[in-house]
Amino acid sequence: MMAQLISEIIDDINWRISEITAIKTIPLRYNLLQKHKDTLTLHSIPSIYSLWEGYLKSSFELLTTYINKQNLNVNTVHINLLTHTIENKCKLGDERKHFKSKQKLVSSIFELFDSTVKIGQGIPSESNANFKVTNKILERFNIHSLSSEYEKPLNRLLLFRNKIAHGENSIQVTRNDIDSFSLLVENLMYEILLLIEHYVNHEQFKKIS
């Protein structure tokens, strides 16, 4: 089952790398006006970022499915995962002024104690999967954090992506930027893969005995 999980994540990585390759080469392969090449280069950044955020969501959906098949209960699941599950199921961040909404919260919590823990699909990427947000997601699953070497380049990718996505036309994107962001995302995907592989091998989703 673990081998299937890793294989599925690798397949996803391979697809995303092929997409990145296409994004990088399209402006170079065709006889386009320089203005059109510049436009494609500029808007390559949001596309590269979307492949990174999509990978995060996809890999954690696969991991969640794997963990749910372990049929863990509240006595065996790690507290980080249990907290993540309760927060998602019970919407702990919502304000509850009415008694009926408080009743619903209590019922939802007790349901978790009467059955195996099922982690809901989806992660709080906040459409802004920078270094801090990515590590917060890893923490929810009790997975080791990304190395600090990724902090500046990943935050730089987000800076570029947000400015372009919000319609700012002052930012200049070069081929070197495209190459460095492409390599960054490829390295990050493999780093997440290795972290997940280590996590599953050591059953870090289970409660520390």
CSV table of C-alpha atoms in Angstrom, one decimal:
chain,number,residue,atom,x,y,z
A,1,MET,CA,0.0,0.0,0.0
A,2,MET,CA,2.9,2.4,0.8
A,3,ALA,CA,4.5,1.5,-2.5
A,4,GLN,CA,1.3,2.5,-4.3
A,5,LEU,CA,1.2,5.8,-2.5
A,6,ILE,CA,4.7,6.7,-3.4
A,7,SER,CA,4.2,5.5,-7.0
A,8,GLU,CA,1.1,7.7,-7.4
A,9,ILE,CA,2.9,10.8,-6.0
A,10,ILE,CA,5.8,10.1,-8.4
A,11,ASP,CA,3.4,9.9,-11.3
A,12,ASP,CA,2.0,13.2,-10.3
A,13,ILE,CA,5.4,14.8,-10.1
A,14,ASN,CA,6.3,13.5,-13.6
A,15,TRP,CA,3.2,15.0,-15.1
A,16,ARG,CA,3.9,18.4,-13.4
A,17,ILE,CA,7.5,18.4,-14.6
A,18,SER,CA,6.3,17.8,-18.1
A,19,GLU,CA,4.0,20.7,-17.8
A,20,ILE,CA,6.8,22.9,-16.5
A,21,THR,CA,9.0,21.8,-19.4
A,22,ALA,CA,6.2,22.9,-21.8
A,23,ILE,CA,5.8,26.3,-20.0
A,24,LYS,CA,9.6,26.9,-20.3
A,25,THR,CA,10.0,25.9,-24.0
A,26,ILE,CA,6.8,27.2,-25.7
A,27,PRO,CA,8.1,30.8,-25.9
A,28,LEU,CA,11.4,29.4,-27.4
A,29,ARG,CA,10.1,26.9,-29.9
A,30,TYR,CA,7.8,29.1,-32.0
A,31,ASN,CA,8.5,32.2,-34.1
A,32,LEU,CA,6.6,34.7,-31.9
A,33,LEU,CA,6.9,38.4,-31.7
A,34,GLN,CA,9.1,39.5,-28.8
A,35,LYS,CA,6.1,41.2,-27.2
A,36,HIS,CA,4.2,37.9,-27.2
A,37,LYS,CA,7.3,36.0,-25.8
A,38,ASP,CA,7.5,38.6,-23.0
A,39,THR,CA,3.8,38.1,-22.2
A,40,LEU,CA,4.1,34.3,-22.1
A,41,THR,CA,7.2,34.6,-20.0
A,42,LEU,CA,5.5,36.9,-17.5
A,43,HIS,CA,2.4,34.7,-17.1
A,44,SER,CA,4.5,31.6,-16.8
A,45,ILE,CA,5.0,32.5,-13.1
A,46,PRO,CA,1.4,32.0,-12.0
A,47,SER,CA,1.3,28.7,-14.0
A,48,ILE,CA,4.5,27.4,-12.3
A,49,TYR,CA,3.1,28.4,-8.9
A,50,SER,CA,-0.2,26.7,-9.6
A,51,LEU,CA,1.7,23.4,-10.3
A,52,TRP,CA,3.4,23.7,-7.0
A,53,GLU,CA,0.2,24.4,-5.0
A,54,GLY,CA,-1.7,21.7,-7.0
A,55,TYR,CA,1.1,19.3,-6.1
A,56,LEU,CA,0.7,20.1,-2.4
A,57,LYS,CA,-3.0,19.5,-2.5
A,58,SER,CA,-2.7,16.3,-4.6
A,59,SER,CA,0.0,14.7,-2.5
A,60,PHE,CA,-1.8,15.3,0.7
A,61,GLU,CA,-5.0,14.0,-0.7
A,62,LEU,CA,-3.2,10.8,-1.5
A,63,LEU,CA,-1.5,10.7,1.9
A,64,THR,CA,-4.9,11.3,3.6
A,65,THR,CA,-6.4,8.4,1.7
A,66,TYR,CA,-3.5,6.2,2.8
A,67,ILE,CA,-3.8,7.2,6.5
A,68,ASN,CA,-7.6,6.7,6.5
A,69,LYS,CA,-7.0,3.1,5.3
A,70,GLN,CA,-5.1,2.4,8.5
A,71,ASN,CA,-8.4,2.6,10.5
A,72,LEU,CA,-6.9,4.7,13.3
A,73,ASN,CA,-8.9,5.8,16.3
A,74,VAL,CA,-8.5,8.6,18.8
A,75,ASN,CA,-6.2,6.5,21.0
A,76,THR,CA,-3.8,5.7,18.2
A,77,VAL,CA,-3.7,8.7,15.9
A,78,HIS,CA,-1.1,11.4,16.5
A,79,ILE,CA,-2.4,14.5,18.3
A,80,ASN,CA,-1.5,16.8,15.4
A,81,LEU,CA,-3.7,14.8,13.0
A,82,LEU,CA,-6.5,14.5,15.5
A,83,THR,CA,-6.4,18.3,16.0
A,84,HIS,CA,-6.4,18.8,12.2
A,85,THR,CA,-9.4,16.4,11.8
A,86,ILE,CA,-11.4,18.0,14.6
A,87,GLU,CA,-10.7,21.5,13.4
A,88,ASN,CA,-11.8,20.6,9.8
A,89,LYS,CA,-14.9,18.6,10.9
A,90,CYS,CA,-16.1,21.0,13.7
A,91,LYS,CA,-15.0,24.3,12.2
A,92,LEU,CA,-13.2,25.3,15.4
A,93,GLY,CA,-12.4,28.8,14.0
A,94,ASP,CA,-16.1,29.7,13.6
A,95,GLU,CA,-17.8,31.8,16.3
A,96,ARG,CA,-20.7,30.0,18.0
A,97,LYS,CA,-23.2,32.3,19.7
A,98,HIS,CA,-26.3,30.1,19.4
A,99,PHE,CA,-26.8,27.0,21.6
A,100,LYS,CA,-27.8,24.8,18.6
A,101,SER,CA,-24.4,25.5,16.9
A,102,LYS,CA,-22.7,24.5,20.2
A,103,GLN,CA,-24.7,21.3,20.3
A,104,LYS,CA,-23.6,20.5,16.8
A,105,LEU,CA,-20.0,21.0,17.8
A,106,VAL,CA,-20.3,18.7,20.8
A,107,SER,CA,-22.1,16.0,18.7
A,108,SER,CA,-19.4,16.2,16.0
A,109,ILE,CA,-16.6,15.7,18.6
A,110,PHE,CA,-18.3,12.7,20.2
A,111,GLU,CA,-18.8,11.1,16.8
A,112,LEU,CA,-15.1,11.1,16.4
A,113,PHE,CA,-14.7,9.2,19.7
A,114,ASP,CA,-17.2,6.5,18.6
A,115,SER,CA,-15.5,5.6,15.3
A,116,THR,CA,-12.3,5.4,13.5
A,117,VAL,CA,-10.7,8.8,12.7
A,118,LYS,CA,-11.4,9.8,9.1
A,119,ILE,CA,-9.3,12.8,8.0
A,120,GLY,CA,-11.2,15.0,5.6
A,121,GLN,CA,-9.6,15.8,2.2
A,122,GLY,CA,-8.2,19.2,1.7
A,123,ILE,CA,-5.5,21.3,3.2
A,124,PRO,CA,-5.5,25.0,4.2
A,125,SER,CA,-3.1,26.3,1.6
A,126,GLU,CA,-4.8,29.7,1.7
A,127,SER,CA,-4.0,30.0,-2.0
A,128,ASN,CA,-0.6,31.2,-0.8
A,129,ALA,CA,1.6,28.2,-0.3
A,130,ASN,CA,4.7,30.1,0.8
A,131,PHE,CA,7.4,28.7,3.1
A,132,LYS,CA,5.4,29.4,6.3
A,133,VAL,CA,2.1,28.1,5.1
A,134,THR,CA,3.7,24.9,3.7
A,135,ASN,CA,5.4,24.2,7.0
A,136,LYS,CA,2.1,24.8,8.8
A,137,ILE,CA,0.5,22.1,6.6
A,138,LEU,CA,3.4,19.7,7.3
A,139,GLU,CA,3.0,20.3,11.0
A,140,ARG,CA,-0.7,19.4,10.9
A,141,PHE,CA,0.3,15.9,9.7
A,142,ASN,CA,3.3,15.7,12.1
A,143,ILE,CA,5.7,15.8,9.1
A,144,HIS,CA,9.2,17.3,9.4
A,145,SER,CA,9.4,20.9,8.2
A,146,LEU,CA,11.0,22.0,5.0
A,147,SER,CA,14.7,23.1,5.2
A,148,SER,CA,15.2,26.8,5.7
A,149,GLU,CA,17.1,26.9,2.4
A,150,TYR,CA,13.7,26.9,0.7
A,151,GLU,CA,12.4,30.0,2.5
A,152,LYS,CA,13.8,32.8,0.4
A,153,PRO,CA,13.3,31.3,-3.0
A,154,LEU,CA,9.8,30.0,-2.3
A,155,ASN,CA,8.7,33.3,-0.8
A,156,ARG,CA,10.2,35.0,-3.9
A,157,LEU,CA,8.1,32.8,-6.1
A,158,LEU,CA,5.0,33.9,-4.2
A,159,LEU,CA,6.0,37.5,-4.4
A,160,PHE,CA,6.3,37.3,-8.2
A,161,ARG,CA,3.1,35.3,-8.5
A,162,ASN,CA,1.0,37.6,-6.3
A,163,LYS,CA,2.1,40.7,-8.1
A,164,ILE,CA,1.4,39.3,-11.6
A,165,ALA,CA,-1.9,37.7,-10.5
A,166,HIS,CA,-3.0,41.1,-9.1
A,167,GLY,CA,-2.3,42.8,-12.4
A,168,GLU,CA,0.9,44.7,-11.6
A,169,ASN,CA,2.8,45.4,-14.7
A,170,SER,CA,6.0,46.8,-13.1
A,171,ILE,CA,7.6,43.5,-12.4
A,172,GLN,CA,10.2,42.2,-14.9
A,173,VAL,CA,10.5,38.4,-15.4
A,174,THR,CA,13.6,37.0,-17.1
A,175,ARG,CA,14.5,33.6,-18.5
A,176,ASN,CA,16.7,33.1,-15.4
A,177,ASP,CA,13.7,33.7,-13.2
A,178,ILE,CA,11.7,31.0,-15.1
A,179,ASP,CA,14.6,28.6,-14.9
A,180,SER,CA,15.2,29.1,-11.2
A,181,PHE,CA,11.5,28.9,-10.2
A,182,SER,CA,11.1,25.8,-12.3
A,183,LEU,CA,14.0,24.1,-10.6
A,184,LEU,CA,12.7,25.3,-7.2
A,185,VAL,CA,9.3,23.7,-7.7
A,186,GLU,CA,10.9,20.4,-9.0
A,187,ASN,CA,13.2,20.3,-6.0
A,188,LEU,CA,10.3,21.1,-3.6
A,189,MET,CA,8.1,18.3,-5.0
A,190,TYR,CA,10.9,15.7,-4.6
A,191,GLU,CA,11.6,17.1,-1.1
A,192,ILE,CA,7.9,16.7,-0.1
A,193,LEU,CA,8.0,13.2,-1.5
A,194,LEU,CA,11.0,12.2,0.6
A,195,LEU,CA,9.4,13.7,3.7
A,196,ILE,CA,6.2,11.8,3.1
A,197,GLU,CA,8.2,8.6,2.4
A,198,HIS,CA,10.1,9.0,5.7
A,199,TYR,CA,6.8,9.9,7.5
A,200,VAL,CA,5.0,6.8,6.3
A,201,ASN,CA,8.0,4.5,6.9
A,202,HIS,CA,8.2,5.6,10.5
A,203,GLU,CA,4.4,5.7,11.0
A,204,GLN,CA,4.6,9.3,12.3
A,205,PHE,CA,0.8,9.5,11.9
A,206,LYS,CA,0.4,7.4,15.0
A,207,LYS,CA,0.3,8.5,18.6
A,208,ILE,CA,3.7,8.5,20.4
A,209,SER,CA,3.5,5.7,22.9
